[in-house]
Amino acid sequence: MNVLVIGSGGREHAIAWKLAMSPKVDAVFVAPGNGGTALENKCENVLADVDPETEAMILADFAEKAGVAFSVVGPEAPLAAGIAAAFHSRSLAIVGPDKRAARLEASKAFSKAFMAKYGVRAAAGREFFAGGGAGFEDALWHVKTHFSQTNQPIVIKADGLAAGKGVVIANCFTEAEACLRSFMKDGVIGEAGRTVVIEDFLRGKEVSVLAAVSVRNGKGVIAPFISARDHKRRFDGDMGPNTGGMGAIAPVPDFTEAAQADFRSSILEPTLKGLKAENFDYRGFIFFGLMVQDGRCYLLEYNVRLGDPETQAVLPLLDSDFADVCVAILDGSLTENQLAWKRGAVCAPVAVADGYPGPYRKGDCVTVNGMAPNGGELSPDVKLFAAGVRLQDGNFFTSGGRTLAISAYGADAESARSAAYRGLDSVRFEGMGCRKDIGR
Ligand code: AMP
Ligand code: GLY
């Protein structure tokens, strides 16, 4: 069969690579893809000029003409814009939830209400809605009361999709007021910030659980993947600004069996109940962003897709045929037993361009061991997943902030880590930056 992957990041490279490993897959089209997918075995970049976030019809036309068996959506924006319905209306199979369910990521107020309705454990919080001065004044009053009673930080979340700029942890009233004013009054992140959710600050360790979901007509399952951890701050020791993700590991050594059992009963099961009760057509992936505090899990967020860079750490550990998993999601036959995991661990640090996450350099030539990359395989256990790089005349040139990840498998976390950093040492481009403590 032929399949289509929608998106252009490192996550999509990992998805395409894993699908291409299936003996049942003849060709993987990637729209628009990147320099890495251009070189990947069985993969072909297509629709170079199409913006996947807005061009559902063009993607559906392609899927129909190319006779693809199914399409997999990488990023959230096409899902929030309703790409699933555009495909379903033409009887095209697509791995990704419908627009109603995509609001679990696209609206923090909606997801917070969903968590409360179905008893998913989360931080206590309140929504303050746009429209009129009351929302803003009430929000100010709320944070003022909070800081008069405690000196704990408070978390302000823009309702809408804000490309990583929508969550602010305010340590005092002045910071909270400045954030609320910029989101709700000044509109610095547009409509996304006119409504906010304000919630209690939780301490603990973050864990990402990605999962396959096959829910339709009030029935179905969520099959969780092995756990992962992203490292979101730019600099070592979790310092500096937030980024899209500086590296990931899988599995997470401190996500104990007891914490996993708590995750199932307090988060996964009530979520599944809710997806069924709301009668969502949810055939795709879900991402649970957790804070684990003394073995108790709290849900910080849902994403309605796989994580980036978590996918680059998790998929190399999947021992099952990923195309079979996608087919099972679509036809409703998915079970947890279908997901088999390799022993061992993966570490996937990300190389970023100088300046990232602010304005960054572009157009620098990337070499691997002093040469142009000739595919992503550095050794049987070490893989380069490209993100912000384009291929020109056989060379990679940087084109995004997060340029690539080196994803290394090892028998244990420490050997994965050292193999990943040996791999990253062989990669060079002007101004390249990374964190040295992924997995520490
Ligand atoms: P979110 O998009 O909701 O996952 O938030 C982005 C990041 O903000 C998370 O990965 C956490 O690091 C942090 N965060 C969000 N909510 C909370 C919270 N209630 N307590 C502490 N940190 C939080
Ligand atoms: N790594 C976090 C995300 O994909 O949203």
Short mmCIF file of C-alpha atoms and ligand atoms in Angstrom, two decimals:
data_model
loop_
_atom_site.label_atom_id
_atom_site.label_comp_id
_atom_site.label_asym_id
_atom_site.label_seq_id
_atom_site.Cartn_x
_atom_site.Cartn_y
_atom_site.Cartn_z
CA MET A 1 0.00 0.00 0.00
CA ASN A 2 0.91 3.68 -0.35
CA VAL A 3 0.45 6.11 2.53
CA LEU A 4 0.61 9.88 3.04
CA VAL A 5 2.18 11.71 6.00
CA ILE A 6 1.17 15.35 6.47
CA GLY A 7 3.70 17.75 8.01
CA SER A 8 7.34 18.81 7.78
CA GLY A 9 9.03 18.31 11.15
CA GLY A 10 11.17 15.75 12.90
CA ARG A 11 8.06 13.99 14.15
CA GLU A 12 6.88 13.50 10.57
CA HIS A 13 10.30 12.18 9.54
CA ALA A 14 10.08 9.60 12.35
CA ILE A 15 6.49 8.65 11.38
CA ALA A 16 7.45 8.28 7.71
CA TRP A 17 10.58 6.24 8.57
CA LYS A 18 8.61 3.88 10.79
CA LEU A 19 5.83 3.42 8.22
CA ALA A 20 8.43 2.77 5.50
CA MET A 21 9.78 -0.16 7.59
CA SER A 22 6.52 -2.04 7.14
CA PRO A 23 6.79 -4.73 4.45
CA LYS A 24 3.19 -3.84 3.56
CA VAL A 25 4.10 -0.24 2.65
CA ASP A 26 5.36 0.39 -0.88
CA ALA A 27 5.63 4.19 -0.81
CA VAL A 28 5.34 6.95 1.78
CA PHE A 29 4.42 10.37 0.40
CA VAL A 30 5.24 13.25 2.74
CA ALA A 31 3.50 16.61 2.27
CA PRO A 32 5.54 18.77 2.28
CA GLY A 33 8.27 16.85 4.18
CA ASN A 34 11.83 18.06 4.75
CA GLY A 35 15.42 17.33 3.71
CA GLY A 36 15.43 14.13 5.72
CA THR A 37 12.23 12.66 4.31
CA ALA A 38 13.53 13.53 0.81
CA LEU A 39 16.37 11.02 1.35
CA GLU A 40 14.46 8.42 3.36
CA ASN A 41 13.98 4.88 2.03
CA LYS A 42 10.61 4.48 0.15
CA CYS A 43 9.73 8.15 0.91
CA GLU A 44 8.93 10.94 -1.52
CA ASN A 45 8.23 14.57 -0.70
CA VAL A 46 5.14 15.94 -2.47
CA LEU A 47 3.12 19.17 -2.63
CA ALA A 48 6.11 21.36 -1.78
CA ASP A 49 4.17 24.61 -1.80
CA VAL A 50 1.08 23.48 0.06
CA ASP A 51 0.46 24.77 3.54
CA PRO A 52 -0.95 21.70 5.32
CA GLU A 53 -2.69 23.94 7.84
CA THR A 54 -5.08 25.41 5.30
CA GLU A 55 -5.06 23.22 2.25
CA ALA A 56 -7.16 20.20 3.24
CA MET A 57 -8.76 19.94 -0.22
CA ILE A 58 -5.41 19.84 -2.05
CA LEU A 59 -4.17 17.13 0.30
CA ALA A 60 -7.40 15.15 -0.15
CA ASP A 61 -7.11 15.50 -3.97
CA PHE A 62 -3.58 14.12 -3.76
CA ALA A 63 -4.59 11.23 -1.46
CA GLU A 64 -7.37 10.29 -3.87
CA LYS A 65 -5.26 10.48 -7.04
CA ALA A 66 -2.30 8.63 -5.48
CA GLY A 67 -4.67 5.96 -4.16
CA VAL A 68 -3.20 6.09 -0.66
CA ALA A 69 -4.55 3.55 1.84
CA PHE A 70 -4.50 6.14 4.63
CA SER A 71 -3.01 9.51 5.63
CA VAL A 72 -1.41 10.38 8.98
CA VAL A 73 -1.59 13.97 10.24
CA GLY A 74 1.48 15.16 12.19
CA PRO A 75 0.71 18.67 13.52
CA GLU A 76 -2.35 20.01 15.33
CA ALA A 77 -3.30 22.93 13.10
CA PRO A 78 -4.81 20.89 10.21
CA LEU A 79 -6.79 18.84 12.75
CA ALA A 80 -8.12 21.96 14.48
CA ALA A 81 -9.05 23.31 11.04
CA GLY A 82 -11.10 20.18 10.25
CA ILE A 83 -8.97 18.14 7.85
CA ALA A 84 -10.52 14.87 9.12
CA ALA A 85 -14.00 15.85 7.90
CA ALA A 86 -12.62 16.97 4.53
CA PHE A 87 -11.11 13.49 4.06
CA HIS A 88 -14.10 11.58 5.49
CA SER A 89 -16.50 13.40 3.13
CA ARG A 90 -14.57 11.81 0.27
CA SER A 91 -14.29 8.38 1.94
CA LEU A 92 -10.55 8.83 2.47
CA ALA A 93 -9.03 7.22 5.56
CA ILE A 94 -7.20 9.63 7.83
CA VAL A 95 -5.41 9.07 11.14
CA GLY A 96 -6.35 12.13 13.20
CA PRO A 97 -9.42 13.17 15.21
CA ASP A 98 -12.32 15.27 13.99
CA LYS A 99 -12.49 19.01 14.63
CA ARG A 100 -14.74 18.67 17.68
CA ALA A 101 -12.26 16.38 19.41
CA ALA A 102 -9.32 18.52 18.25
CA ARG A 103 -10.63 21.23 20.56
CA LEU A 104 -9.09 19.21 23.39
CA GLU A 105 -5.85 20.83 22.20
CA ALA A 106 -7.12 23.91 20.38
CA SER A 107 -9.04 25.32 23.38
CA LYS A 108 -7.64 25.15 26.91
CA ALA A 109 -11.05 26.24 28.28
CA PHE A 110 -12.75 23.38 26.43
CA SER A 111 -10.19 20.81 27.58
CA LYS A 112 -10.34 22.06 31.17
CA ALA A 113 -14.15 21.72 31.12
CA PHE A 114 -13.80 18.21 29.63
CA MET A 115 -11.37 17.19 32.40
CA ALA A 116 -13.75 18.49 35.07
CA LYS A 117 -16.80 16.86 33.48
CA TYR A 118 -15.22 13.40 33.33
CA GLY A 119 -13.16 13.54 36.51
CA VAL A 120 -9.71 13.59 34.91
CA ARG A 121 -7.24 14.64 37.64
CA ALA A 122 -5.78 18.07 36.85
CA ALA A 123 -4.69 21.29 38.59
CA ALA A 124 -7.55 23.35 40.01
CA GLY A 125 -8.33 26.16 37.61
CA ARG A 126 -10.86 28.68 36.27
CA GLU A 127 -11.66 30.16 32.89
CA PHE A 128 -11.97 33.87 32.21
CA PHE A 129 -13.74 34.59 28.98
CA ALA A 130 -13.13 37.25 26.42
CA GLY A 131 -15.73 39.90 25.73
CA GLY A 132 -16.32 43.02 27.78
CA GLY A 133 -14.08 44.19 30.61
CA ALA A 134 -15.48 41.70 33.12
CA GLY A 135 -13.32 38.76 32.08
CA PHE A 136 -10.14 40.78 32.48
CA GLU A 137 -11.20 42.46 35.73
CA ASP A 138 -12.28 39.14 37.21
CA ALA A 139 -9.01 37.52 36.19
CA LEU A 140 -7.05 40.35 37.85
CA TRP A 141 -9.12 39.99 41.01
CA HIS A 142 -8.51 36.23 40.97
CA VAL A 143 -4.70 36.57 40.80
CA LYS A 144 -4.70 39.41 43.36
CA THR A 145 -6.60 37.22 45.83
CA HIS A 146 -4.24 34.34 45.08
CA PHE A 147 -1.06 36.34 45.81
CA SER A 148 -2.57 37.89 48.94
CA GLN A 149 -3.04 34.39 50.36
CA THR A 150 0.10 32.59 49.18
CA ASN A 151 3.40 33.24 47.47
CA GLN A 152 3.07 30.19 45.20
CA PRO A 153 3.31 30.94 41.46
CA ILE A 154 0.19 30.77 39.31
CA VAL A 155 -0.17 29.49 35.74
CA ILE A 156 -1.89 31.56 33.06
CA LYS A 157 -2.82 29.74 29.85
CA ALA A 158 -4.10 31.34 26.68
CA ASP A 159 -7.20 29.49 25.49
CA GLY A 160 -6.16 29.06 21.85
CA LEU A 161 -3.23 27.63 19.89
CA ALA A 162 -0.27 29.94 20.45
CA ALA A 163 2.80 28.10 19.10
CA GLY A 164 4.33 27.57 22.55
CA LYS A 165 3.81 31.18 23.68
CA GLY A 166 0.50 30.65 25.44
CA VAL A 167 1.55 29.45 28.91
CA VAL A 168 3.06 31.84 31.45
CA ILE A 169 4.10 30.95 35.00
CA ALA A 170 3.69 34.15 37.03
CA ASN A 171 5.65 34.42 40.28
CA CYS A 172 4.02 37.57 41.62
CA PHE A 173 1.02 39.81 41.03
CA THR A 174 2.99 42.22 38.83
CA GLU A 175 4.00 39.41 36.45
CA ALA A 176 0.46 38.00 36.42
CA GLU A 177 -1.05 41.41 35.70
CA ALA A 178 1.41 42.11 32.87
CA CYS A 179 0.61 38.73 31.30
CA LEU A 180 -3.17 39.11 31.62
CA ARG A 181 -3.00 42.61 30.15
CA SER A 182 -0.89 41.48 27.20
CA PHE A 183 -3.09 38.42 26.47
CA MET A 184 -6.58 39.74 27.21
CA LYS A 185 -6.33 43.48 26.55
CA ASP A 186 -3.46 44.09 24.13
CA GLY A 187 -4.00 40.91 22.10
CA VAL A 188 -0.26 40.21 21.71
CA ILE A 189 -0.99 36.61 20.73
CA GLY A 190 -4.18 37.51 18.89
CA GLU A 191 -7.56 35.89 19.55
CA ALA A 192 -5.82 32.89 21.19
CA GLY A 193 -5.20 34.93 24.36
CA ARG A 194 -8.50 36.82 24.76
CA THR A 195 -9.82 33.99 26.92
CA VAL A 196 -7.51 32.47 29.53
CA VAL A 197 -7.43 29.60 31.99
CA ILE A 198 -5.73 30.33 35.31
CA GLU A 199 -4.65 27.31 37.29
CA ASP A 200 -2.64 26.28 40.33
CA PHE A 201 1.06 25.73 39.89
CA LEU A 202 2.06 22.09 40.34
CA ARG A 203 5.54 20.92 41.28
CA GLY A 204 6.82 17.56 40.16
CA LYS A 205 8.33 15.84 37.16
CA GLU A 206 6.83 16.02 33.70
CA VAL A 207 6.08 12.90 31.66
CA SER A 208 4.57 12.62 28.19
CA VAL A 209 2.41 9.62 27.40
CA LEU A 210 1.53 9.29 23.72
CA ALA A 211 -1.21 6.85 22.79
CA ALA A 212 -3.12 5.41 19.86
CA VAL A 213 -6.87 6.08 20.01
CA SER A 214 -9.65 4.30 18.18
CA VAL A 215 -12.97 5.70 19.39
CA ARG A 216 -16.10 5.92 17.26
CA ASN A 217 -19.84 5.63 17.83
CA GLY A 218 -19.34 5.62 21.60
CA LYS A 219 -17.00 2.62 21.60
CA GLY A 220 -13.27 2.09 21.50
CA VAL A 221 -9.89 2.03 23.20
CA ILE A 222 -6.86 4.11 24.06
CA ALA A 223 -3.62 2.13 23.79
CA PRO A 224 -0.77 3.97 25.55
CA PHE A 225 2.80 3.99 24.24
CA ILE A 226 5.93 3.65 26.33
CA SER A 227 6.52 6.84 28.37
CA ALA A 228 8.69 9.74 27.23
CA ARG A 229 10.08 12.99 28.53
CA ASP A 230 10.73 16.18 26.60
CA HIS A 231 13.16 18.86 27.81
CA LYS A 232 11.50 22.15 26.92
CA ARG A 233 13.85 24.83 28.24
CA ARG A 234 16.61 26.01 25.93
CA PHE A 235 19.59 25.59 28.26
CA ASP A 236 21.06 22.88 30.47
CA GLY A 237 19.60 22.50 33.93
CA ASP A 238 16.16 23.57 32.65
CA MET A 239 17.21 27.20 32.37
CA GLY A 240 16.26 29.81 29.80
CA PRO A 241 13.22 30.26 27.60
CA ASN A 242 10.74 27.56 26.59
CA THR A 243 11.24 25.95 23.19
CA GLY A 244 9.38 23.44 21.05
CA GLY A 245 11.54 20.75 22.70
CA MET A 246 15.33 20.36 23.00
CA GLY A 247 15.40 16.59 23.23
CA ALA A 248 13.52 13.57 24.50
CA ILE A 249 14.09 10.23 26.16
CA ALA A 250 12.02 7.06 26.33
CA PRO A 251 11.11 5.34 28.54
CA VAL A 252 11.15 7.58 31.65
CA PRO A 253 13.05 5.79 34.45
CA ASP A 254 11.21 7.63 37.26
CA PHE A 255 7.71 6.92 35.90
CA THR A 256 7.18 4.01 38.27
CA GLU A 257 4.70 1.18 37.90
CA ALA A 258 2.63 2.72 40.68
CA ALA A 259 2.56 6.07 38.85
CA GLN A 260 1.62 4.28 35.62
CA ALA A 261 -1.28 2.56 37.40
CA ASP A 262 -2.37 5.91 38.81
CA PHE A 263 -2.18 7.43 35.30
CA ARG A 264 -4.49 4.72 34.01
CA SER A 265 -7.13 5.06 36.67
CA SER A 266 -7.03 8.85 37.18
CA ILE A 267 -6.40 10.06 33.65
CA LEU A 268 -6.57 7.50 30.85
CA GLU A 269 -9.80 5.77 31.87
CA PRO A 270 -11.83 8.93 32.58
CA THR A 271 -10.53 10.41 29.30
CA LEU A 272 -11.69 7.34 27.38
CA LYS A 273 -15.07 7.56 29.07
CA GLY A 274 -15.32 11.19 27.97
CA LEU A 275 -14.28 10.56 24.36
CA LYS A 276 -17.02 7.92 24.12
CA ALA A 277 -19.67 9.94 25.95
CA GLU A 278 -19.05 12.99 23.72
CA ASN A 279 -19.43 10.69 20.73
CA PHE A 280 -16.22 11.96 19.16
CA ASP A 281 -14.86 10.37 16.02
CA TYR A 282 -11.38 10.03 17.45
CA ARG A 283 -9.24 7.79 15.34
CA GLY A 284 -5.69 9.05 15.77
CA PHE A 285 -3.19 9.79 18.49
CA ILE A 286 -3.45 11.57 21.81
CA PHE A 287 -0.72 13.05 23.97
CA PHE A 288 -1.13 13.30 27.73
CA GLY A 289 1.17 15.97 29.21
CA LEU A 290 1.51 14.91 32.86
CA MET A 291 2.96 16.34 36.04
CA VAL A 292 3.84 13.54 38.43
CA GLN A 293 3.96 14.55 42.07
CA ASP A 294 4.85 11.89 44.66
CA GLY A 295 3.48 9.15 42.39
CA ARG A 296 0.22 11.01 41.67
CA CYS A 297 -0.41 12.09 38.09
CA TYR A 298 -2.06 15.38 37.09
CA LEU A 299 -2.96 16.19 33.52
CA LEU A 300 -1.45 19.49 32.31
CA GLU A 301 -2.68 19.23 28.75
CA TYR A 302 -3.98 17.08 25.94
CA ASN A 303 -2.50 17.26 22.48
CA VAL A 304 -4.46 15.58 19.71
CA ARG A 305 -1.36 14.31 17.90
CA LEU A 306 2.00 12.76 18.60
CA GLY A 307 4.62 14.88 20.39
CA ASP A 308 7.71 16.40 18.86
CA PRO A 309 10.46 15.39 19.80
CA GLU A 310 8.89 12.56 21.87
CA THR A 311 7.95 10.66 18.69
CA GLN A 312 11.61 10.58 17.64
CA ALA A 313 12.40 8.80 20.95
CA VAL A 314 9.35 6.53 21.16
CA LEU A 315 8.87 5.14 17.64
CA PRO A 316 12.38 3.57 17.48
CA LEU A 317 11.30 1.44 20.47
CA LEU A 318 8.09 0.22 18.83
CA ASP A 319 8.50 -3.41 17.88
CA SER A 320 5.17 -3.64 16.03
CA ASP A 321 4.39 -2.79 12.42
CA PHE A 322 3.32 0.86 12.57
CA ALA A 323 1.22 0.56 9.41
CA ASP A 324 -0.74 -2.26 11.11
CA VAL A 325 -1.27 0.01 14.13
CA CYS A 326 -2.65 2.77 11.87
CA VAL A 327 -4.97 0.34 10.09
CA ALA A 328 -6.22 -0.96 13.47
CA ILE A 329 -6.89 2.61 14.64
CA LEU A 330 -8.96 3.16 11.51
CA ASP A 331 -10.92 -0.10 11.39
CA GLY A 332 -11.59 -0.28 15.14
CA SER A 333 -9.60 -3.45 15.80
CA LEU A 334 -6.92 -1.70 17.92
CA THR A 335 -5.94 -3.43 21.17
CA GLU A 336 -3.16 -2.71 23.63
CA ASN A 337 -1.59 -6.08 22.81
CA GLN A 338 -0.93 -4.79 19.34
CA LEU A 339 1.80 -2.50 20.68
CA ALA A 340 4.99 -4.40 21.45
CA TRP A 341 8.02 -2.53 22.78
CA LYS A 342 11.71 -3.28 22.55
CA ARG A 343 13.72 -3.49 25.73
CA GLY A 344 16.28 -0.73 26.12
CA ALA A 345 16.10 3.05 25.80
CA VAL A 346 16.32 5.90 23.32
CA CYS A 347 17.84 9.34 23.79
CA ALA A 348 17.14 12.00 21.15
CA PRO A 349 18.85 15.39 21.65
CA VAL A 350 17.91 18.17 19.21
CA ALA A 351 20.37 20.47 17.39
CA VAL A 352 19.09 24.04 17.06
CA ALA A 353 20.06 27.08 15.04
CA ASP A 354 21.86 30.02 16.64
CA GLY A 355 19.33 32.38 18.23
CA TYR A 356 16.51 29.83 18.65
CA PRO A 357 13.87 30.15 20.16
CA GLY A 358 14.22 33.83 19.19
CA PRO A 359 15.01 34.93 15.61
CA TYR A 360 17.58 32.43 14.34
CA ARG A 361 20.19 31.88 11.59
CA LYS A 362 19.16 30.03 8.46
CA GLY A 363 20.83 28.70 5.33
CA ASP A 364 23.90 27.06 6.92
CA CYS A 365 25.27 23.88 5.39
CA VAL A 366 24.97 20.79 7.61
CA THR A 367 27.63 18.08 7.52
CA VAL A 368 27.76 14.65 9.13
CA ASN A 369 31.33 13.40 9.73
CA GLY A 370 32.48 16.21 7.46
CA MET A 371 30.36 15.04 4.53
CA ALA A 372 26.96 15.67 3.04
CA PRO A 373 24.41 13.38 4.70
CA ASN A 374 23.60 10.35 2.57
CA GLY A 375 20.48 9.31 4.47
CA GLY A 376 19.57 9.32 8.12
CA GLU A 377 21.33 6.18 9.33
CA LEU A 378 24.55 7.05 11.21
CA SER A 379 24.85 3.45 12.45
CA PRO A 380 22.29 0.64 12.94
CA ASP A 381 21.21 2.13 16.29
CA VAL A 382 21.72 5.83 15.60
CA LYS A 383 19.34 7.73 13.37
CA LEU A 384 19.20 11.35 12.22
CA PHE A 385 15.65 12.72 12.10
CA ALA A 386 15.60 15.94 10.11
CA ALA A 387 13.29 18.83 10.99
CA GLY A 388 14.28 22.36 9.87
CA VAL A 389 16.60 21.34 7.03
CA ARG A 390 16.07 21.40 3.29
CA LEU A 391 17.90 19.39 0.69
CA GLN A 392 19.63 21.29 -2.10
CA ASP A 393 22.13 19.76 -4.55
CA GLY A 394 22.64 16.81 -2.21
CA ASN A 395 23.39 19.00 0.82
CA PHE A 396 21.32 19.86 3.89
CA PHE A 397 20.84 23.56 4.64
CA THR A 398 19.24 24.79 7.86
CA SER A 399 15.78 26.25 7.39
CA GLY A 400 14.18 26.07 10.85
CA GLY A 401 15.00 26.66 14.52
CA ARG A 402 14.98 23.01 15.53
CA THR A 403 17.05 21.54 12.72
CA LEU A 404 17.38 17.83 13.52
CA ALA A 405 17.44 15.22 16.27
CA ILE A 406 19.91 12.39 16.73
CA SER A 407 17.95 9.44 18.04
CA ALA A 408 20.08 6.67 19.54
CA TYR A 409 19.00 3.30 20.85
CA GLY A 410 20.93 1.62 23.68
CA ALA A 411 20.53 -1.34 26.00
CA ASP A 412 19.96 1.16 28.83
CA ALA A 413 19.44 4.89 29.27
CA GLU A 414 23.14 5.68 29.76
CA SER A 415 24.33 3.81 26.68
CA ALA A 416 21.55 5.45 24.61
CA ARG A 417 22.70 8.82 25.92
CA SER A 418 26.37 8.34 25.10
CA ALA A 419 25.56 6.98 21.62
CA ALA A 420 23.26 9.95 20.95
CA TYR A 421 25.90 12.50 21.94
CA ARG A 422 28.61 10.68 19.92
CA GLY A 423 26.22 10.94 16.96
CA LEU A 424 25.52 14.60 17.61
CA ASP A 425 29.28 15.30 17.77
CA SER A 426 29.55 14.21 14.15
CA VAL A 427 26.99 16.82 13.06
CA ARG A 428 28.22 20.33 12.27
CA PHE A 429 26.73 23.59 11.08
CA GLU A 430 27.56 27.21 11.80
CA GLY A 431 26.05 28.35 15.10
CA MET A 432 24.72 24.87 16.04
CA GLY A 433 23.45 24.64 19.62
CA CYS A 434 22.14 21.82 21.79
CA ARG A 435 21.61 20.80 25.40
CA LYS A 436 24.17 18.46 26.91
CA ASP A 437 21.90 17.08 29.60
CA ILE A 438 19.10 15.30 27.75
CA GLY A 439 18.24 12.27 29.85
CA ARG A 440 20.17 13.44 32.91
P1 AMP B 1 0.80 23.13 28.57
O1 AMP B 1 0.82 23.68 27.19
O2 AMP B 1 -0.50 23.30 29.28
O3 AMP B 1 1.38 21.75 28.69
O4 AMP B 1 1.89 23.99 29.35
C1 AMP B 1 3.22 24.13 28.88
C2 AMP B 1 4.20 23.90 30.00
O5 AMP B 1 3.90 24.78 31.10
C3 AMP B 1 4.13 22.49 30.60
O6 AMP B 1 4.89 21.59 29.88
C4 AMP B 1 4.65 22.75 31.99
O7 AMP B 1 6.07 22.81 31.98
C5 AMP B 1 4.12 24.11 32.33
N1 AMP B 1 2.84 24.01 33.06
C6 AMP B 1 1.59 24.00 32.53
N2 AMP B 1 0.65 23.90 33.48
C7 AMP B 1 1.32 23.85 34.65
C8 AMP B 1 0.90 23.76 36.02
N3 AMP B 1 -0.39 23.71 36.36
N4 AMP B 1 1.87 23.71 36.97
C9 AMP B 1 3.18 23.78 36.64
N5 AMP B 1 3.62 23.89 35.38
C10 AMP B 1 2.72 23.92 34.39
N1 GLY B 2 6.91 18.04 22.98
C1 GLY B 2 5.71 18.72 23.26
C2 GLY B 2 4.75 18.76 22.16
O1 GLY B 2 4.87 18.07 21.16
O2 GLY B 2 3.79 19.51 22.26
#
